[in-house]
Amino acid sequence: MTQNQRRIYLIRELLSEEKQYGDMEIPPDEQQQKQLLRALFNVRMPKPVSPDFLGIQDQYLQEALRQKGITDIADLNPVQDGMYLWQGDITTLRCGAIVNAANSQMLGCFCPNHGCIDNVIHTYAGVQLRAACAEMMALQGQEKPERSSLLHLGEARTGTAKVTSAFNLPCDYVIHTVGPIVSGRLTVRDKELLASCYRSCLELAEQKGIRSIAFCCISTGEFHFPNERAAEIAVRTVKEYKEQTHSEIEVIFNVFKDNDLQIYRNLLR
């Protein structure tokens, strides 16, 4: 099966799951097909799927990531002892765990083709990730996951973290954390909660025996935390944790935008 054939198969299978998509035609353009497939992944509820679908989906996503190019932590140079700065797509990073800036439902972004990191991570991990998150949240709420309702899955507290497998991503685990949403003036509580995100992720990684972790810029962007203050909290919290616990965990500060790269460069000189 070629990559194009896999993509068409996956689109057809996802369209067939929902009656409202019955009359939708698959566009002939490759880029439009990719956008449609991603949108269908994004809006799909956590529910069972056939082994055939999973097999073809996994082949498709792993090849898509291979084409994007995988970066291994072993190929990075530390900027300080045990700490790295890397600009790139976090879904292409091979390390122990990557951190996902999740929402409180912890089910991923349902907005089709949205640019947030939550959306990208769930897209390239595959439909298994949302299913795993739904099961995890159901256990938290002592409720059984429903096929058509997310009302009883509970919410994760801001500043906490949970871990799942990474499925098709090149890392081993995804650590999901809920950062503070800043509304108006930045408060002391906002800063405390963001620091808690970083500490919770580090503690959870250590508990799982994870030896390297890549942090995205938690709570910036959609959650409106000022980039410079967020970076200062991130670097300070990681340094304090490593000093206080004598942890040897390797930490990658992952940035995507040029302005964040410059902010972290200044902090890590």
Coordinates of C-alpha atoms in Angstrom, one line a residue:
M1 CA 0.0 0.0 0.0
T2 CA 1.4 3.4 -0.9
Q3 CA 1.1 6.4 1.4
N4 CA -1.6 7.9 -0.9
Q5 CA -3.6 4.6 -0.8
R6 CA -3.3 4.5 3.0
R7 CA -4.6 8.1 3.2
I8 CA -7.6 7.4 1.0
Y9 CA -8.4 4.2 3.0
L10 CA -8.3 6.1 6.3
I11 CA -10.5 9.0 5.0
R12 CA -13.1 6.5 3.7
E13 CA -13.2 4.6 7.0
L14 CA -13.6 7.8 9.1
L15 CA -16.3 9.2 6.8
S16 CA -18.2 5.9 7.0
E17 CA -18.3 6.1 10.8
E18 CA -20.7 9.1 10.8
K19 CA -23.9 9.4 8.8
Q20 CA -23.6 13.2 8.3
Y21 CA -20.4 12.6 6.3
G22 CA -22.1 10.2 3.9
D23 CA -22.2 12.6 0.9
M24 CA -18.8 14.1 1.4
E25 CA -16.4 13.6 -1.5
I26 CA -12.7 13.0 -1.1
P27 CA -10.8 15.9 -2.8
P28 CA -8.4 15.0 -5.6
D29 CA -5.7 17.3 -4.3
E30 CA -3.1 15.7 -1.9
Q31 CA -2.8 18.6 0.4
Q32 CA -6.6 18.9 0.7
Q33 CA -6.7 15.2 1.5
K34 CA -4.2 15.6 4.3
Q35 CA -6.2 18.5 5.8
L36 CA -9.4 16.4 5.6
L37 CA -7.8 13.4 7.2
R38 CA -6.4 15.5 10.0
A39 CA -9.8 17.2 10.5
L40 CA -11.4 13.8 10.8
F41 CA -8.9 12.6 13.3
N42 CA -9.4 15.8 15.3
V43 CA -13.2 15.5 15.6
R44 CA -13.4 11.8 16.1
M45 CA -14.7 10.8 19.5
P46 CA -12.9 8.1 21.6
K47 CA -14.4 4.8 20.5
P48 CA -13.4 1.4 19.3
V49 CA -11.7 1.0 15.9
S50 CA -10.8 -2.1 13.9
P51 CA -7.3 -3.7 13.9
D52 CA -7.1 -3.2 10.2
F53 CA -7.7 0.6 10.6
L54 CA -5.1 0.8 13.3
G55 CA -2.5 -1.1 11.3
I56 CA -2.9 1.2 8.3
Q57 CA -3.2 4.3 10.4
D58 CA 0.1 3.4 12.2
Q59 CA 1.9 2.8 8.9
Y60 CA 0.6 6.1 7.5
L61 CA 1.5 8.2 10.6
Q62 CA 5.0 6.7 11.1
E63 CA 5.8 7.3 7.4
A64 CA 4.5 10.8 7.7
L65 CA 6.8 11.5 10.7
R66 CA 9.7 9.9 8.9
Q67 CA 9.2 12.2 6.0
K68 CA 9.1 15.2 8.4
G69 CA 12.5 14.1 9.8
I70 CA 13.2 12.6 13.3
T71 CA 15.5 14.4 15.7
D72 CA 17.2 12.3 18.4
I73 CA 18.2 13.8 21.7
A74 CA 21.5 12.1 21.3
D75 CA 22.2 14.4 18.4
L76 CA 21.6 17.6 20.4
N77 CA 24.2 19.6 22.3
P78 CA 23.4 20.7 25.8
V79 CA 23.4 24.5 26.5
Q80 CA 23.9 23.8 30.2
D81 CA 24.5 20.6 32.2
G82 CA 21.6 18.3 31.4
M83 CA 19.6 21.0 29.6
Y84 CA 19.0 21.5 25.9
L85 CA 17.4 24.2 23.8
W86 CA 15.8 22.9 20.5
Q87 CA 13.6 24.7 17.9
G88 CA 11.4 22.4 16.0
D89 CA 8.3 20.2 15.8
I90 CA 8.0 18.4 19.1
T91 CA 6.2 15.5 17.4
T92 CA 9.4 14.6 15.6
L93 CA 11.6 14.4 18.7
R94 CA 12.9 11.1 19.9
C95 CA 13.4 11.2 23.7
G96 CA 11.9 9.7 26.8
A97 CA 8.8 11.9 27.0
I98 CA 7.3 15.1 25.4
V99 CA 5.0 17.4 27.3
N100 CA 1.6 18.2 25.9
A101 CA -0.1 21.5 26.9
A102 CA -3.5 19.9 27.4
N103 CA -6.9 21.3 28.2
S104 CA -8.7 20.2 31.4
Q105 CA -10.6 17.4 29.6
M106 CA -7.2 16.0 28.5
L107 CA -8.8 14.5 25.4
G108 CA -7.0 16.6 22.8
C109 CA -8.1 19.5 20.7
F110 CA -11.4 18.8 18.8
C111 CA -11.0 21.9 16.5
P112 CA -10.3 20.7 13.0
N113 CA -6.7 21.5 11.8
H114 CA -6.1 23.8 14.8
G115 CA -2.5 25.0 15.2
C116 CA -2.2 24.2 18.9
I117 CA 0.4 21.7 20.2
D118 CA -2.4 19.5 21.7
N119 CA -3.9 19.1 18.2
V120 CA -0.6 18.3 16.6
I121 CA 0.4 15.7 19.2
H122 CA -3.0 13.9 19.1
T123 CA -3.0 14.0 15.3
Y124 CA 0.4 12.2 14.9
A125 CA 0.1 9.9 17.8
G126 CA -3.1 8.4 16.3
V127 CA -6.6 7.8 17.5
Q128 CA -5.3 5.5 20.2
L129 CA -4.1 8.6 22.2
R130 CA -7.5 10.1 22.6
A131 CA -8.9 6.7 23.6
A132 CA -6.2 6.2 26.2
C133 CA -6.8 9.7 27.6
A134 CA -10.6 9.0 27.8
E135 CA -9.9 5.8 29.7
M136 CA -7.5 7.6 32.0
M137 CA -10.0 10.3 32.8
A138 CA -12.8 7.8 33.2
L139 CA -10.7 6.0 35.8
Q140 CA -10.1 9.2 37.6
G141 CA -13.9 9.9 37.7
Q142 CA -14.7 6.2 38.4
E143 CA -16.9 6.3 35.3
K144 CA -16.8 4.0 32.3
P145 CA -15.9 5.7 28.9
E146 CA -18.9 6.3 26.7
R147 CA -18.9 6.0 23.0
S148 CA -20.8 9.1 22.3
S149 CA -20.6 11.2 25.5
L150 CA -17.7 12.9 27.3
L151 CA -19.8 14.4 30.1
H152 CA -18.7 11.9 32.8
L153 CA -15.0 11.8 32.2
G154 CA -14.1 14.5 34.7
E155 CA -11.4 17.2 34.5
A156 CA -7.8 17.4 35.4
R157 CA -6.7 20.1 37.8
T158 CA -4.5 22.9 36.5
G159 CA -0.9 22.4 37.5
T160 CA -1.1 18.6 37.5
A161 CA 0.2 16.1 35.0
K162 CA -0.8 12.6 33.6
V163 CA 1.2 10.2 31.4
T164 CA 0.2 8.0 28.5
S165 CA 2.0 6.0 25.8
A166 CA 3.1 8.0 22.8
F167 CA 1.8 5.4 20.3
N168 CA 3.1 6.5 16.9
L169 CA 5.3 9.3 18.0
P170 CA 9.0 8.7 18.2
C171 CA 9.2 9.5 21.9
D172 CA 8.2 6.8 24.5
Y173 CA 5.6 8.8 26.5
V174 CA 3.4 11.9 26.4
I175 CA 3.0 13.7 29.6
H176 CA -0.1 15.9 29.6
T177 CA -0.3 18.9 31.8
V178 CA -3.0 21.6 32.2
G179 CA -1.5 25.1 32.3
P180 CA -3.2 28.2 33.7
I181 CA -5.3 30.3 31.4
V182 CA -4.4 34.0 31.9
S183 CA -7.3 36.4 31.7
G184 CA -6.3 40.0 32.1
R185 CA -3.4 40.8 34.5
L186 CA -0.9 38.0 35.3
T187 CA -1.4 37.0 39.0
V188 CA 0.8 35.3 41.5
R189 CA -1.5 32.3 41.4
D190 CA -1.0 32.0 37.6
K191 CA 2.8 31.9 38.1
E192 CA 2.5 29.3 40.9
L193 CA 0.3 27.1 38.7
L194 CA 2.7 27.2 35.8
A195 CA 5.6 26.3 38.1
S196 CA 3.5 23.4 39.3
C197 CA 3.1 22.2 35.8
Y198 CA 6.8 21.9 35.3
R199 CA 7.4 20.2 38.7
S200 CA 4.5 17.8 38.2
C201 CA 5.8 16.7 34.8
L202 CA 9.4 16.2 36.2
E203 CA 8.1 14.2 39.2
L204 CA 5.9 12.0 37.1
A205 CA 8.8 11.4 34.6
E206 CA 11.0 10.4 37.5
Q207 CA 8.4 8.0 38.8
K208 CA 8.1 6.4 35.4
G209 CA 11.9 6.1 35.1
I210 CA 11.9 8.5 32.1
R211 CA 15.4 9.8 31.5
S212 CA 14.7 12.7 29.2
I213 CA 11.8 15.1 28.8
A214 CA 11.0 17.8 26.3
F215 CA 8.9 20.8 27.5
C216 CA 6.9 22.9 25.1
C217 CA 6.1 26.5 26.0
I218 CA 3.2 25.6 28.4
S219 CA 0.3 28.1 28.6
T220 CA 1.7 30.6 26.1
G221 CA -0.2 31.2 22.9
E222 CA -3.8 30.1 23.3
F223 CA -3.6 30.4 27.1
H224 CA -2.2 33.9 27.0
F225 CA 0.7 33.5 29.5
P226 CA 3.3 36.1 28.6
N227 CA 6.2 34.4 26.8
E228 CA 9.1 35.9 28.7
R229 CA 7.6 35.3 32.2
A230 CA 6.6 31.8 31.2
A231 CA 10.2 31.0 30.0
E232 CA 11.7 32.5 33.2
I233 CA 9.4 30.3 35.3
A234 CA 10.2 27.2 33.2
V235 CA 14.0 27.6 33.5
R236 CA 13.9 28.5 37.2
T237 CA 11.6 25.6 38.1
V238 CA 13.7 23.1 36.2
K239 CA 16.9 24.3 37.7
E240 CA 15.5 24.3 41.2
Y241 CA 14.1 20.8 40.8
K242 CA 17.4 19.4 39.5
E243 CA 19.3 21.1 42.3
Q244 CA 17.0 20.1 45.1
T245 CA 16.5 16.5 44.0
H246 CA 20.0 15.9 42.4
S247 CA 18.0 14.5 39.4
E248 CA 20.0 13.5 36.3
I249 CA 16.9 13.7 34.0
E250 CA 17.8 15.5 30.8
V251 CA 15.5 18.4 30.0
I252 CA 14.9 19.9 26.5
F253 CA 13.2 23.3 26.2
N254 CA 11.4 23.0 22.9
V255 CA 10.4 26.1 21.1
F256 CA 8.7 26.6 17.7
K257 CA 8.7 30.4 17.2
D258 CA 11.8 32.5 16.7
N259 CA 10.9 34.9 19.6
D260 CA 10.7 32.1 22.1
L261 CA 14.1 30.8 20.8
Q262 CA 15.7 34.1 21.6
I263 CA 14.0 34.4 25.0
Y264 CA 15.4 31.0 26.0
R265 CA 18.8 31.7 24.6
N266 CA 19.1 34.8 26.8
L267 CA 18.0 32.8 29.9
L268 CA 20.3 29.8 29.3
R269 CA 23.5 31.7 28.5

